Amino acid sequence: MKAIQSRSAALLMAALLLGGCATGGGSSGTTSSPAPASASGAAGATTSAATITIKDFGYSASITVAPGTAVTVTNMDSAAHTVTADQGQAFDARVAGSGGTATFTAPSTPGTYPFHCTYHPNMHGTLTVK
Ligand SMILES: [Cu+2]
């Protein structure tokens, strides 16, 4: 039974190692742009809780939330990401990689808030508050 434990420990180590070196971006234009996911499934998601999922260096479909909504961000990539408002300091959440989560509070002023990742400036999304 000890064999199973050490095996999963080895797997964990491997995952950590992989996560460690996945951040080394460089300037290689890896523009494997996945087709923009149409915002199906996200219809009428104006609830009091909202989520953004980051995967393959992209945000899930743009979301619309009520003012002051707690927005939970889940990061499925191995690299860390952020959800940072393009303008002002409306919000700025850092999300650790490999399933890390973070929560930020949506602005209380209705409007459209484009955001980006400070680590990967080609990552963009939009948060709409209304
Ligand atoms: Cu990023």
PDB file of N, CA, C and O in Angstrom, residues 39-100:
ATOM      1  N   ALA A  39     -20.927  32.662 -27.032  1.00  0.00           N
ATOM      2  CA  ALA A  39     -21.433  32.793 -25.673  1.00  0.00           C
ATOM      3  C   ALA A  39     -22.732  32.039 -25.471  1.00  0.00           C
ATOM      4  O   ALA A  39     -23.653  32.518 -24.829  1.00  0.00           O
ATOM      5  N   SER A  40     -22.797  30.871 -26.008  1.00  0.00           N
ATOM      6  CA  SER A  40     -23.959  30.047 -25.710  1.00  0.00           C
ATOM      7  C   SER A  40     -23.823  29.549 -24.285  1.00  0.00           C
ATOM      8  O   SER A  40     -22.784  29.678 -23.692  1.00  0.00           O
ATOM      9  N   GLY A  41     -24.816  28.998 -23.751  1.00  0.00           N
ATOM     10  CA  GLY A  41     -24.694  28.441 -22.415  1.00  0.00           C
ATOM     11  C   GLY A  41     -24.565  29.475 -21.326  1.00  0.00           C
ATOM     12  O   GLY A  41     -24.851  29.199 -20.189  1.00  0.00           O
ATOM     13  N   ALA A  42     -24.139  30.686 -21.675  1.00  0.00           N
ATOM     14  CA  ALA A  42     -23.985  31.710 -20.650  1.00  0.00           C
ATOM     15  C   ALA A  42     -25.165  32.683 -20.682  1.00  0.00           C
ATOM     16  O   ALA A  42     -25.082  33.795 -20.211  1.00  0.00           O
ATOM     17  N   ALA A  43     -26.245  32.256 -21.262  1.00  0.00           N
ATOM     18  CA  ALA A  43     -27.380  33.154 -21.428  1.00  0.00           C
ATOM     19  C   ALA A  43     -28.042  33.471 -20.090  1.00  0.00           C
ATOM     20  O   ALA A  43     -28.255  32.597 -19.265  1.00  0.00           O
ATOM     21  N   GLY A  44     -28.341  34.729 -19.911  1.00  0.00           N
ATOM     22  CA  GLY A  44     -29.083  35.161 -18.727  1.00  0.00           C
ATOM     23  C   GLY A  44     -28.381  34.841 -17.432  1.00  0.00           C
ATOM     24  O   GLY A  44     -29.026  34.487 -16.462  1.00  0.00           O
ATOM     25  N   ALA A  45     -27.071  34.951 -17.421  1.00  0.00           N
ATOM     26  CA  ALA A  45     -26.332  34.591 -16.221  1.00  0.00           C
ATOM     27  C   ALA A  45     -26.171  35.788 -15.294  1.00  0.00           C
ATOM     28  O   ALA A  45     -25.120  36.047 -14.771  1.00  0.00           O
ATOM     29  N   THR A  46     -27.205  36.552 -15.121  1.00  0.00           N
ATOM     30  CA  THR A  46     -27.122  37.707 -14.241  1.00  0.00           C
ATOM     31  C   THR A  46     -27.574  37.321 -12.847  1.00  0.00           C
ATOM     32  O   THR A  46     -28.591  37.766 -12.352  1.00  0.00           O
ATOM     33  N   THR A  47     -26.807  36.467 -12.247  1.00  0.00           N
ATOM     34  CA  THR A  47     -27.140  36.030 -10.905  1.00  0.00           C
ATOM     35  C   THR A  47     -26.260  36.750  -9.900  1.00  0.00           C
ATOM     36  O   THR A  47     -25.481  37.621 -10.258  1.00  0.00           O
ATOM     37  N   SER A  48     -26.341  36.365  -8.653  1.00  0.00           N
ATOM     38  CA  SER A  48     -25.548  37.036  -7.638  1.00  0.00           C
ATOM     39  C   SER A  48     -24.174  36.401  -7.499  1.00  0.00           C
ATOM     40  O   SER A  48     -23.396  36.787  -6.663  1.00  0.00           O
ATOM     41  N   ALA A  49     -23.894  35.410  -8.298  1.00  0.00           N
ATOM     42  CA  ALA A  49     -22.573  34.797  -8.298  1.00  0.00           C
ATOM     43  C   ALA A  49     -22.190  34.550  -9.742  1.00  0.00           C
ATOM     44  O   ALA A  49     -23.035  34.249 -10.572  1.00  0.00           O
ATOM     45  N   ALA A  50     -20.940  34.696 -10.042  1.00  0.00           N
ATOM     46  CA  ALA A  50     -20.495  34.525 -11.422  1.00  0.00           C
ATOM     47  C   ALA A  50     -19.124  33.891 -11.419  1.00  0.00           C
ATOM     48  O   ALA A  50     -18.392  33.973 -10.439  1.00  0.00           O
ATOM     49  N   THR A  51     -18.807  33.268 -12.515  1.00  0.00           N
ATOM     50  CA  THR A  51     -17.502  32.631 -12.612  1.00  0.00           C
ATOM     51  C   THR A  51     -16.847  32.943 -13.946  1.00  0.00           C
ATOM     52  O   THR A  51     -17.519  33.131 -14.955  1.00  0.00           O
ATOM     53  N   ILE A  52     -15.553  33.020 -13.910  1.00  0.00           N
ATOM     54  CA  ILE A  52     -14.739  33.112 -15.122  1.00  0.00           C
ATOM     55  C   ILE A  52     -13.771  31.935 -15.052  1.00  0.00           C
ATOM     56  O   ILE A  52     -13.166  31.692 -14.014  1.00  0.00           O
ATOM     57  N   THR A  53     -13.688  31.220 -16.134  1.00  0.00           N
ATOM     58  CA  THR A  53     -12.730  30.116 -16.190  1.00  0.00           C
ATOM     59  C   THR A  53     -11.636  30.465 -17.182  1.00  0.00           C
ATOM     60  O   THR A  53     -11.914  30.914 -18.295  1.00  0.00           O
ATOM     61  N   ILE A  54     -10.397  30.284 -16.748  1.00  0.00           N
ATOM     62  CA  ILE A  54      -9.268  30.525 -17.634  1.00  0.00           C
ATOM     63  C   ILE A  54      -8.728  29.176 -18.086  1.00  0.00           C
ATOM     64  O   ILE A  54      -8.484  28.285 -17.264  1.00  0.00           O
ATOM     65  N   LYS A  55      -8.577  29.031 -19.386  1.00  0.00           N
ATOM     66  CA  LYS A  55      -8.079  27.771 -19.936  1.00  0.00           C
ATOM     67  C   LYS A  55      -7.359  28.063 -21.244  1.00  0.00           C
ATOM     68  O   LYS A  55      -7.827  28.893 -22.032  1.00  0.00           O
ATOM     69  N   ASP A  56      -6.240  27.373 -21.449  1.00  0.00           N
ATOM     70  CA  ASP A  56      -5.467  27.546 -22.681  1.00  0.00           C
ATOM     71  C   ASP A  56      -5.177  29.027 -22.957  1.00  0.00           C
ATOM     72  O   ASP A  56      -5.355  29.515 -24.069  1.00  0.00           O
ATOM     73  N   PHE A  57      -4.816  29.748 -21.941  1.00  0.00           N
ATOM     74  CA  PHE A  57      -4.444  31.155 -22.052  1.00  0.00           C
ATOM     75  C   PHE A  57      -5.573  31.996 -22.649  1.00  0.00           C
ATOM     76  O   PHE A  57      -5.356  32.857 -23.491  1.00  0.00           O
ATOM     77  N   GLY A  58      -6.774  31.714 -22.227  1.00  0.00           N
ATOM     78  CA  GLY A  58      -7.912  32.510 -22.652  1.00  0.00           C
ATOM     79  C   GLY A  58      -8.979  32.493 -21.575  1.00  0.00           C
ATOM     80  O   GLY A  58      -9.059  31.550 -20.775  1.00  0.00           O
ATOM     81  N   TYR A  59      -9.801  33.525 -21.564  1.00  0.00           N
ATOM     82  CA  TYR A  59     -10.902  33.592 -20.602  1.00  0.00           C
ATOM     83  C   TYR A  59     -12.146  32.956 -21.201  1.00  0.00           C
ATOM     84  O   TYR A  59     -12.329  32.961 -22.417  1.00  0.00           O
ATOM     85  N   SER A  60     -12.977  32.459 -20.333  1.00  0.00           N
ATOM     86  CA  SER A  60     -14.260  31.972 -20.801  1.00  0.00           C
ATOM     87  C   SER A  60     -15.067  33.159 -21.319  1.00  0.00           C
ATOM     88  O   SER A  60     -14.685  34.304 -21.160  1.00  0.00           O
ATOM     89  N   ALA A  61     -16.165  32.883 -21.932  1.00  0.00           N
ATOM     90  CA  ALA A  61     -16.965  33.919 -22.576  1.00  0.00           C
ATOM     91  C   ALA A  61     -17.208  35.109 -21.658  1.00  0.00           C
ATOM     92  O   ALA A  61     -17.255  34.977 -20.440  1.00  0.00           O
ATOM     93  N   SER A  62     -17.341  36.265 -22.271  1.00  0.00           N
ATOM     94  CA  SER A  62     -17.604  37.482 -21.513  1.00  0.00           C
ATOM     95  C   SER A  62     -18.827  37.285 -20.629  1.00  0.00           C
ATOM     96  O   SER A  62     -19.770  36.606 -21.007  1.00  0.00           O
ATOM     97  N   ILE A  63     -18.781  37.908 -19.475  1.00  0.00           N
ATOM     98  CA  ILE A  63     -19.883  37.685 -18.545  1.00  0.00           C
ATOM     99  C   ILE A  63     -20.539  39.004 -18.164  1.00  0.00           C
ATOM    100  O   ILE A  63     -19.931  40.070 -18.221  1.00  0.00           O
ATOM    101  N   THR A  64     -21.788  38.887 -17.780  1.00  0.00           N
ATOM    102  CA  THR A  64     -22.565  40.031 -17.321  1.00  0.00           C
ATOM    103  C   THR A  64     -23.018  39.746 -15.897  1.00  0.00           C
ATOM    104  O   THR A  64     -23.556  38.672 -15.612  1.00  0.00           O
ATOM    105  N   VAL A  65     -22.764  40.704 -15.030  1.00  0.00           N
ATOM    106  CA  VAL A  65     -23.108  40.499 -13.624  1.00  0.00           C
ATOM    107  C   VAL A  65     -23.802  41.744 -13.076  1.00  0.00           C
ATOM    108  O   VAL A  65     -23.724  42.829 -13.656  1.00  0.00           O
ATOM    109  N   ALA A  66     -24.440  41.571 -11.970  1.00  0.00           N
ATOM    110  CA  ALA A  66     -25.040  42.696 -11.267  1.00  0.00           C
ATOM    111  C   ALA A  66     -23.944  43.428 -10.498  1.00  0.00           C
ATOM    112  O   ALA A  66     -22.908  42.849 -10.180  1.00  0.00           O
ATOM    113  N   PRO A  67     -24.157  44.728 -10.212  1.00  0.00           N
ATOM    114  CA  PRO A  67     -23.137  45.486  -9.465  1.00  0.00           C
ATOM    115  C   PRO A  67     -22.776  44.799  -8.150  1.00  0.00           C
ATOM    116  O   PRO A  67     -23.651  44.305  -7.435  1.00  0.00           O
ATOM    117  N   GLY A  68     -21.514  44.769  -7.867  1.00  0.00           N
ATOM    118  CA  GLY A  68     -21.058  44.221  -6.596  1.00  0.00           C
ATOM    119  C   GLY A  68     -21.050  42.710  -6.504  1.00  0.00           C
ATOM    120  O   GLY A  68     -20.824  42.153  -5.425  1.00  0.00           O
ATOM    121  N   THR A  69     -21.275  42.050  -7.611  1.00  0.00           N
ATOM    122  CA  THR A  69     -21.288  40.584  -7.595  1.00  0.00           C
ATOM    123  C   THR A  69     -19.900  40.031  -7.290  1.00  0.00           C
ATOM    124  O   THR A  69     -18.902  40.565  -7.754  1.00  0.00           O
ATOM    125  N   ALA A  70     -19.869  38.979  -6.521  1.00  0.00           N
ATOM    126  CA  ALA A  70     -18.609  38.271  -6.294  1.00  0.00           C
ATOM    127  C   ALA A  70     -18.348  37.376  -7.495  1.00  0.00           C
ATOM    128  O   ALA A  70     -19.154  36.515  -7.830  1.00  0.00           O
ATOM    129  N   VAL A  71     -17.227  37.621  -8.140  1.00  0.00           N
ATOM    130  CA  VAL A  71     -16.871  36.843  -9.330  1.00  0.00           C
ATOM    131  C   VAL A  71     -15.731  35.900  -8.964  1.00  0.00           C
ATOM    132  O   VAL A  71     -14.681  36.337  -8.498  1.00  0.00           O
ATOM    133  N   THR A  72     -15.952  34.624  -9.167  1.00  0.00           N
ATOM    134  CA  THR A  72     -14.933  33.622  -8.871  1.00  0.00           C
ATOM    135  C   THR A  72     -14.217  33.240 -10.157  1.00  0.00           C
ATOM    136  O   THR A  72     -14.851  32.968 -11.174  1.00  0.00           O
ATOM    137  N   VAL A  73     -12.905  33.258 -10.097  1.00  0.00           N
ATOM    138  CA  VAL A  73     -12.083  32.918 -11.264  1.00  0.00           C
ATOM    139  C   VAL A  73     -11.383  31.591 -10.991  1.00  0.00           C
ATOM    140  O   VAL A  73     -10.791  31.403  -9.925  1.00  0.00           O
ATOM    141  N   THR A  74     -11.480  30.692 -11.939  1.00  0.00           N
ATOM    142  CA  THR A  74     -10.788  29.408 -11.837  1.00  0.00           C
ATOM    143  C   THR A  74      -9.780  29.306 -12.969  1.00  0.00           C
ATOM    144  O   THR A  74     -10.097  29.593 -14.119  1.00  0.00           O
ATOM    145  N   ASN A  75      -8.587  28.906 -12.628  1.00  0.00           N
ATOM    146  CA  ASN A  75      -7.506  28.848 -13.620  1.00  0.00           C
ATOM    147  C   ASN A  75      -7.124  27.391 -13.878  1.00  0.00           C
ATOM    148  O   ASN A  75      -6.540  26.728 -13.032  1.00  0.00           O
ATOM    149  N   MET A  76      -7.439  26.903 -15.069  1.00  0.00           N
ATOM    150  CA  MET A  76      -7.143  25.518 -15.418  1.00  0.00           C
ATOM    151  C   MET A  76      -5.756  25.368 -16.044  1.00  0.00           C
ATOM    152  O   MET A  76      -5.318  24.258 -16.294  1.00  0.00           O
ATOM    153  N   ASP A  77      -5.103  26.474 -16.339  1.00  0.00           N
ATOM    154  CA  ASP A  77      -3.766  26.391 -16.915  1.00  0.00           C
ATOM    155  C   ASP A  77      -2.743  26.108 -15.820  1.00  0.00           C
ATOM    156  O   ASP A  77      -3.012  26.277 -14.634  1.00  0.00           O
ATOM    157  N   SER A  78      -1.555  25.695 -16.226  1.00  0.00           N
ATOM    158  CA  SER A  78      -0.503  25.499 -15.239  1.00  0.00           C
ATOM    159  C   SER A  78       0.141  26.832 -14.862  1.00  0.00           C
ATOM    160  O   SER A  78       0.659  26.996 -13.766  1.00  0.00           O
ATOM    161  N   ALA A  79       0.082  27.804 -15.763  1.00  0.00           N
ATOM    162  CA  ALA A  79       0.647  29.118 -15.479  1.00  0.00           C
ATOM    163  C   ALA A  79      -0.351  29.965 -14.694  1.00  0.00           C
ATOM    164  O   ALA A  79      -1.559  29.798 -14.822  1.00  0.00           O
ATOM    165  N   ALA A  80       0.167  30.866 -13.890  1.00  0.00           N
ATOM    166  CA  ALA A  80      -0.696  31.795 -13.170  1.00  0.00           C
ATOM    167  C   ALA A  80      -1.204  32.867 -14.129  1.00  0.00           C
ATOM    168  O   ALA A  80      -0.555  33.195 -15.119  1.00  0.00           O
ATOM    169  N   HIS A  81      -2.370  33.396 -13.831  1.00  0.00           N
ATOM    170  CA  HIS A  81      -2.954  34.457 -14.643  1.00  0.00           C
ATOM    171  C   HIS A  81      -3.545  35.521 -13.715  1.00  0.00           C
ATOM    172  O   HIS A  81      -3.658  35.307 -12.514  1.00  0.00           O
ATOM    173  N   THR A  82      -3.940  36.627 -14.313  1.00  0.00           N
ATOM    174  CA  THR A  82      -4.666  37.626 -13.546  1.00  0.00           C
ATOM    175  C   THR A  82      -5.908  38.047 -14.316  1.00  0.00           C
ATOM    176  O   THR A  82      -6.003  37.847 -15.526  1.00  0.00           O
ATOM    177  N   VAL A  83      -6.838  38.608 -13.601  1.00  0.00           N
ATOM    178  CA  VAL A  83      -7.998  39.270 -14.199  1.00  0.00           C
ATOM    179  C   VAL A  83      -7.894  40.714 -13.739  1.00  0.00           C
ATOM    180  O   VAL A  83      -8.202  41.036 -12.595  1.00  0.00           O
ATOM    181  N   THR A  84      -7.401  41.553 -14.621  1.00  0.00           N
ATOM    182  CA  THR A  84      -7.056  42.922 -14.264  1.00  0.00           C
ATOM    183  C   THR A  84      -7.800  43.902 -15.159  1.00  0.00           C
ATOM    184  O   THR A  84      -7.725  43.801 -16.396  1.00  0.00           O
ATOM    185  N   ALA A  85      -8.511  44.830 -14.564  1.00  0.00           N
ATOM    186  CA  ALA A  85      -9.254  45.813 -15.346  1.00  0.00           C
ATOM    187  C   ALA A  85      -8.292  46.628 -16.197  1.00  0.00           C
ATOM    188  O   ALA A  85      -7.216  47.029 -15.740  1.00  0.00           O
ATOM    189  N   ASP A  86      -8.675  46.871 -17.457  1.00  0.00           N
ATOM    190  CA  ASP A  86      -7.818  47.645 -18.354  1.00  0.00           C
ATOM    191  C   ASP A  86      -7.628  49.065 -17.836  1.00  0.00           C
ATOM    192  O   ASP A  86      -6.564  49.664 -17.987  1.00  0.00           O
ATOM    193  N   GLN A  87      -8.673  49.626 -17.275  1.00  0.00           N
ATOM    194  CA  GLN A  87      -8.627  51.024 -16.858  1.00  0.00           C
ATOM    195  C   GLN A  87      -8.935  51.147 -15.375  1.00  0.00           C
ATOM    196  O   GLN A  87      -9.784  50.422 -14.843  1.00  0.00           O
ATOM    197  N   GLY A  88      -8.243  52.070 -14.752  1.00  0.00           N
ATOM    198  CA  GLY A  88      -8.481  52.310 -13.344  1.00  0.00           C
ATOM    199  C   GLY A  88      -8.099  51.084 -12.537  1.00  0.00           C
ATOM    200  O   GLY A  88      -7.328  50.238 -12.965  1.00  0.00           O
ATOM    201  N   GLN A  89      -8.647  50.976 -11.378  1.00  0.00           N
ATOM    202  CA  GLN A  89      -8.366  49.824 -10.544  1.00  0.00           C
ATOM    203  C   GLN A  89      -9.665  49.167 -10.133  1.00  0.00           C
ATOM    204  O   GLN A  89      -9.898  48.852  -8.971  1.00  0.00           O
ATOM    205  N   ALA A  90     -10.508  48.969 -11.124  1.00  0.00           N
ATOM    206  CA  ALA A  90     -11.825  48.410 -10.846  1.00  0.00           C
ATOM    207  C   ALA A  90     -11.714  47.046 -10.186  1.00  0.00           C
ATOM    208  O   ALA A  90     -12.459  46.735  -9.254  1.00  0.00           O
ATOM    209  N   PHE A  91     -10.770  46.249 -10.673  1.00  0.00           N
ATOM    210  CA  PHE A  91     -10.523  44.939 -10.055  1.00  0.00           C
ATOM    211  C   PHE A  91      -9.184  44.425 -10.544  1.00  0.00           C
ATOM    212  O   PHE A  91      -8.673  44.830 -11.589  1.00  0.00           O
ATOM    213  N   ASP A  92      -8.613  43.548  -9.775  1.00  0.00           N
ATOM    214  CA  ASP A  92      -7.312  42.971 -10.118  1.00  0.00           C
ATOM    215  C   ASP A  92      -7.139  41.721  -9.269  1.00  0.00           C
ATOM    216  O   ASP A  92      -6.859  41.794  -8.085  1.00  0.00           O
ATOM    217  N   ALA A  93      -7.347  40.585  -9.899  1.00  0.00           N
ATOM    218  CA  ALA A  93      -7.249  39.328  -9.163  1.00  0.00           C
ATOM    219  C   ALA A  93      -6.175  38.453  -9.781  1.00  0.00           C
ATOM    220  O   ALA A  93      -6.115  38.278 -10.989  1.00  0.00           O
ATOM    221  N   ARG A  94      -5.315  37.925  -8.937  1.00  0.00           N
ATOM    222  CA  ARG A  94      -4.297  36.987  -9.415  1.00  0.00           C
ATOM    223  C   ARG A  94      -4.782  35.581  -9.106  1.00  0.00           C
ATOM    224  O   ARG A  94      -5.270  35.315  -8.006  1.00  0.00           O
ATOM    225  N   VAL A  95      -4.628  34.696 -10.093  1.00  0.00           N
ATOM    226  CA  VAL A  95      -5.129  33.336  -9.930  1.00  0.00           C
ATOM    227  C   VAL A  95      -3.977  32.362 -10.149  1.00  0.00           C
ATOM    228  O   VAL A  95      -3.395  32.313 -11.238  1.00  0.00           O
ATOM    229  N   ALA A  96      -3.667  31.604  -9.145  1.00  0.00           N
ATOM    230  CA  ALA A  96      -2.606  30.602  -9.269  1.00  0.00           C
ATOM    231  C   ALA A  96      -3.010  29.530 -10.276  1.00  0.00           C
ATOM    232  O   ALA A  96      -4.201  29.307 -10.516  1.00  0.00           O
ATOM    233  N   GLY A  97      -2.024  28.882 -10.841  1.00  0.00           N
ATOM    234  CA  GLY A  97      -2.300  27.892 -11.869  1.00  0.00           C
ATOM    235  C   GLY A  97      -2.751  26.556 -11.317  1.00  0.00           C
ATOM    236  O   GLY A  97      -2.884  26.369 -10.108  1.00  0.00           O
ATOM    237  N   SER A  98      -3.015  25.638 -12.239  1.00  0.00           N
ATOM    238  CA  SER A  98      -3.374  24.257 -11.890  1.00  0.00           C
ATOM    239  C   SER A  98      -4.601  24.185 -10.987  1.00  0.00           C
ATOM    240  O   SER A  98      -4.591  23.555  -9.940  1.00  0.00           O
ATOM    241  N   GLY A  99      -5.645  24.864 -11.398  1.00  0.00           N
ATOM    242  CA  GLY A  99      -6.908  24.787 -10.669  1.00  0.00           C
ATOM    243  C   GLY A  99      -7.055  25.813  -9.567  1.00  0.00           C
ATOM    244  O   GLY A  99      -7.982  25.726  -8.763  1.00  0.00           O
ATOM    245  N   GLY A 100      -6.171  26.784  -9.512  1.00  0.00           N
ATOM    246  CA  GLY A 100      -6.279  27.824  -8.504  1.00  0.00           C
ATOM    247  C   GLY A 100      -7.525  28.679  -8.711  1.00  0.00           C
ATOM    248  O   GLY A 100      -8.028  28.799  -9.821  1.00  0.00           O
TER     249      GLY A 100
END
